[in-house]
Amino acid sequence: MFHAVRGNVAAVSRLLIPRNRVLVEAVRGRKSRSDPKAKSKAGRIKVPPPVDPVEMLVLKERFTQYDLIMRALRHRAEFKEELLWRRYQEEVGTLAEERAKQEAEEHQALMAWNDAENQRLRKLREARIQKELEQKELRRAEAAISRENQMETFVKEKEQEVLKLQEEAKNFITLENLDQQIEEALDNPKNYNFAIDKEGRVVKRTVLQ
């Protein structure tokens, strides 16, 4: 009851303190090292709390699991650090130089393979072009022979036409044989007034008067 009254008085006094003043709390003093033990604790004997075997087993098992988990995390961190270090070495370290050397060797090998492939394809292309030229020359020769044969055939046809015209020219009407042709026409009259069917045969002819 005394403590309650004292607390209320302290609260009231705190409210009555002006705003511009600093509030300082009373601090309880501590015992020094030379002070004797308190009379209430003179005969006190510290006894450790009892240990439950089941709880101890559970705690031991959990501690083992905790130890395994922490060890795994530690190994994982070390593995990650090793990976990062290896990546760093690959990017800027000696491994980068080795990788650059390997890339250069691979590039040279690929360039050599590319040159060999280009040579092979060039030979195939030259052989194909040569074959195409030979075929073109053969077709040109065949075309020339065909044109020559056509020309010979055309000349022979024209010669035949000329010979035919020469034969027909013997029966042409000229001033020298005009009277003779007139007499023959009068002696052998011809009737052109006739009808023919679809096959060109004469089906009807009128009689000359």
Short mmCIF file of C-alpha atoms in Angstrom, two decimals:
data_model
loop_
_atom_site.label_atom_id
_atom_site.label_comp_id
_atom_site.label_asym_id
_atom_site.label_seq_id
_atom_site.Cartn_x
_atom_site.Cartn_y
_atom_site.Cartn_z
CA MET A 1 0.00 0.00 0.00
CA PHE A 2 2.86 2.27 0.75
CA HIS A 3 4.41 1.54 -2.67
CA ALA A 4 1.09 2.30 -4.38
CA VAL A 5 0.77 5.66 -2.62
CA ARG A 6 4.36 6.48 -3.40
CA GLY A 7 3.77 5.61 -7.07
CA ASN A 8 0.70 7.80 -7.21
CA VAL A 9 2.58 10.67 -5.64
CA ALA A 10 5.40 10.24 -8.18
CA ALA A 11 2.86 10.27 -11.04
CA VAL A 12 1.19 13.40 -9.70
CA SER A 13 4.53 15.14 -9.23
CA ARG A 14 5.50 14.15 -12.79
CA LEU A 15 2.36 15.81 -14.10
CA LEU A 16 3.00 18.97 -12.06
CA ILE A 17 6.57 19.38 -13.37
CA PRO A 18 6.84 22.21 -15.92
CA ARG A 19 7.44 21.29 -19.53
CA ASN A 20 10.72 23.13 -19.83
CA ARG A 21 12.47 21.07 -17.16
CA VAL A 22 14.29 17.75 -17.66
CA LEU A 23 12.73 14.76 -15.90
CA VAL A 24 15.32 12.64 -14.08
CA GLU A 25 14.26 9.19 -12.85
CA ALA A 26 15.61 7.91 -9.57
CA VAL A 27 18.03 5.00 -10.12
CA ARG A 28 18.32 2.26 -7.57
CA GLY A 29 21.89 1.74 -6.38
CA ARG A 30 23.66 -1.64 -6.87
CA LYS A 31 25.70 -3.63 -4.36
CA SER A 32 29.43 -3.34 -4.53
CA ARG A 33 31.71 -6.40 -4.64
CA SER A 34 32.73 -5.92 -1.03
CA ASP A 35 29.18 -5.97 0.36
CA PRO A 36 28.28 -9.16 2.27
CA LYS A 37 25.57 -11.60 1.15
CA ALA A 38 22.02 -10.67 1.97
CA LYS A 39 20.61 -12.21 5.12
CA SER A 40 17.66 -13.71 3.13
CA LYS A 41 20.09 -15.66 0.99
CA ALA A 42 22.64 -16.61 3.64
CA GLY A 43 21.63 -20.30 3.81
CA ARG A 44 20.58 -20.69 0.17
CA ILE A 45 22.19 -23.56 -1.71
CA LYS A 46 22.07 -23.45 -5.51
CA VAL A 47 20.78 -26.76 -6.85
CA PRO A 48 20.70 -27.33 -10.64
CA PRO A 49 17.27 -27.96 -12.04
CA PRO A 50 16.38 -31.59 -12.67
CA VAL A 51 16.97 -32.94 -16.20
CA ASP A 52 14.22 -34.84 -17.98
CA PRO A 53 15.74 -37.81 -19.92
CA VAL A 54 13.09 -37.63 -22.67
CA GLU A 55 13.61 -33.90 -23.07
CA MET A 56 17.37 -34.41 -23.04
CA LEU A 57 17.07 -37.02 -25.84
CA VAL A 58 14.86 -34.72 -27.90
CA LEU A 59 17.25 -31.81 -27.41
CA LYS A 60 20.22 -33.98 -28.38
CA GLU A 61 18.46 -35.18 -31.52
CA ARG A 62 17.51 -31.64 -32.46
CA PHE A 63 21.03 -30.43 -31.82
CA THR A 64 22.33 -33.21 -34.10
CA GLN A 65 19.91 -32.15 -36.83
CA TYR A 66 20.87 -28.54 -36.32
CA ASP A 67 24.54 -29.46 -36.58
CA LEU A 68 23.92 -31.41 -39.82
CA ILE A 69 21.91 -28.55 -41.32
CA MET A 70 24.54 -25.97 -40.41
CA ARG A 71 27.29 -28.20 -41.79
CA ALA A 72 25.35 -28.65 -45.04
CA LEU A 73 24.80 -24.91 -45.29
CA ARG A 74 28.49 -24.34 -44.60
CA HIS A 75 29.45 -26.83 -47.31
CA ARG A 76 26.94 -25.23 -49.67
CA ALA A 77 28.42 -21.81 -49.00
CA GLU A 78 31.91 -23.20 -49.59
CA PHE A 79 30.73 -24.86 -52.82
CA LYS A 80 29.11 -21.64 -53.97
CA GLU A 81 32.25 -19.71 -53.12
CA GLU A 82 34.30 -22.24 -55.09
CA LEU A 83 31.96 -21.91 -58.06
CA LEU A 84 32.20 -18.14 -57.92
CA TRP A 85 35.98 -18.32 -57.69
CA ARG A 86 36.13 -20.73 -60.63
CA ARG A 87 33.88 -18.46 -62.65
CA TYR A 88 36.10 -15.54 -61.78
CA GLN A 89 39.15 -17.54 -62.85
CA GLU A 90 37.43 -18.43 -66.11
CA GLU A 91 36.59 -14.81 -66.78
CA VAL A 92 39.75 -12.99 -65.74
CA GLY A 93 42.21 -15.60 -64.50
CA THR A 94 44.48 -18.26 -65.96
CA LEU A 95 41.52 -20.32 -67.09
CA ALA A 96 40.51 -17.42 -69.31
CA GLU A 97 43.90 -17.57 -71.02
CA GLU A 98 43.59 -21.33 -71.49
CA ARG A 99 40.09 -20.89 -72.84
CA ALA A 100 41.30 -18.18 -75.23
CA LYS A 101 44.10 -20.51 -76.37
CA GLN A 102 41.63 -23.36 -76.89
CA GLU A 103 39.31 -21.04 -78.81
CA ALA A 104 42.22 -19.92 -81.01
CA GLU A 105 43.22 -23.53 -81.72
CA GLU A 106 39.62 -24.44 -82.43
CA HIS A 107 39.32 -21.41 -84.72
CA GLN A 108 42.45 -22.47 -86.63
CA ALA A 109 41.13 -26.02 -86.96
CA LEU A 110 37.78 -24.72 -88.20
CA MET A 111 39.51 -22.40 -90.69
CA ALA A 112 41.60 -25.31 -92.00
CA TRP A 113 38.46 -27.43 -92.36
CA ASN A 114 36.73 -24.51 -94.07
CA ASP A 115 39.61 -24.11 -96.55
CA ALA A 116 39.60 -27.85 -97.31
CA GLU A 117 35.83 -27.77 -97.79
CA ASN A 118 36.13 -24.75 -100.08
CA GLN A 119 38.77 -26.55 -102.15
CA ARG A 120 36.56 -29.63 -102.44
CA LEU A 121 33.52 -27.59 -103.43
CA ARG A 122 35.62 -25.58 -105.92
CA LYS A 123 36.77 -28.79 -107.63
CA LEU A 124 33.19 -30.06 -107.77
CA ARG A 125 32.02 -26.72 -109.14
CA GLU A 126 34.76 -26.66 -111.80
CA ALA A 127 33.90 -30.23 -112.83
CA ARG A 128 30.23 -29.33 -113.04
CA ILE A 129 30.95 -26.19 -115.08
CA GLN A 130 33.24 -28.17 -117.41
CA LYS A 131 30.54 -30.78 -117.90
CA GLU A 132 27.95 -28.09 -118.57
CA LEU A 133 30.28 -26.48 -121.15
CA GLU A 134 30.81 -29.83 -122.86
CA GLN A 135 27.07 -30.46 -122.94
CA LYS A 136 26.51 -26.95 -124.27
CA GLU A 137 29.09 -27.49 -127.04
CA LEU A 138 27.49 -30.85 -127.86
CA ARG A 139 24.04 -29.27 -128.07
CA ARG A 140 25.47 -26.47 -130.20
CA ALA A 141 27.07 -29.00 -132.57
CA GLU A 142 23.85 -31.00 -132.72
CA ALA A 143 21.90 -27.80 -133.42
CA ALA A 144 24.34 -26.87 -136.21
CA ILE A 145 24.01 -30.34 -137.74
CA SER A 146 20.23 -30.13 -137.44
CA ARG A 147 20.21 -26.69 -139.13
CA GLU A 148 22.48 -28.01 -141.87
CA ASN A 149 20.18 -30.99 -142.45
CA GLN A 150 17.16 -28.70 -142.50
CA MET A 151 18.91 -26.43 -144.98
CA GLU A 152 19.76 -29.40 -147.22
CA THR A 153 16.16 -30.58 -147.03
CA PHE A 154 14.93 -27.07 -147.81
CA VAL A 155 17.29 -26.78 -150.79
CA LYS A 156 16.19 -30.15 -152.14
CA GLU A 157 12.53 -29.15 -151.77
CA LYS A 158 13.17 -25.91 -153.62
CA GLU A 159 15.05 -27.77 -156.33
CA GLN A 160 12.09 -30.09 -156.71
CA GLU A 161 9.76 -27.10 -156.91
CA VAL A 162 11.96 -25.51 -159.53
CA LEU A 163 12.04 -28.70 -161.59
CA LYS A 164 8.27 -29.00 -161.26
CA LEU A 165 7.82 -25.42 -162.35
CA GLN A 166 10.11 -26.03 -165.28
CA GLU A 167 7.99 -29.01 -166.30
CA GLU A 168 4.81 -27.00 -165.84
CA ALA A 169 6.31 -24.11 -167.79
CA LYS A 170 6.30 -26.27 -170.89
CA ASN A 171 2.47 -26.12 -170.87
CA PHE A 172 2.25 -22.37 -170.23
CA ILE A 173 0.38 -20.27 -172.80
CA THR A 174 2.77 -18.03 -174.70
CA LEU A 175 2.47 -15.88 -177.82
CA GLU A 176 4.06 -18.64 -179.86
CA ASN A 177 1.53 -21.37 -178.89
CA LEU A 178 -1.49 -19.15 -178.31
CA ASP A 179 -3.34 -20.24 -181.47
CA GLN A 180 -2.60 -23.89 -180.78
CA GLN A 181 -3.90 -23.65 -177.18
CA ILE A 182 -7.10 -21.96 -178.41
CA GLU A 183 -7.71 -24.71 -180.94
CA GLU A 184 -7.15 -27.40 -178.27
CA ALA A 185 -9.56 -25.68 -175.89
CA LEU A 186 -12.20 -25.51 -178.55
CA ASP A 187 -11.69 -29.14 -179.52
CA ASN A 188 -11.79 -30.36 -175.90
CA PRO A 189 -14.38 -28.33 -173.99
CA LYS A 190 -14.52 -28.84 -170.19
CA ASN A 191 -17.57 -28.48 -167.96
CA TYR A 192 -16.92 -26.94 -164.56
CA ASN A 193 -20.59 -26.83 -163.62
CA PHE A 194 -20.84 -29.74 -161.22
CA ALA A 195 -21.65 -30.50 -157.55
CA ILE A 196 -19.51 -32.44 -155.07
CA ASP A 197 -20.21 -34.09 -151.72
CA LYS A 198 -18.33 -33.73 -148.41
CA GLU A 199 -15.64 -36.14 -149.58
CA GLY A 200 -14.99 -34.12 -152.75
CA ARG A 201 -16.57 -36.59 -155.18
CA VAL A 202 -18.60 -35.30 -158.16
CA VAL A 203 -22.24 -36.23 -157.60
CA LYS A 204 -23.95 -34.14 -160.30
CA ARG A 205 -22.83 -32.51 -163.53
CA THR A 206 -24.78 -30.48 -166.02
CA VAL A 207 -24.66 -31.31 -169.70
CA LEU A 208 -22.98 -28.84 -172.02
CA GLN A 209 -25.30 -27.30 -174.59
#
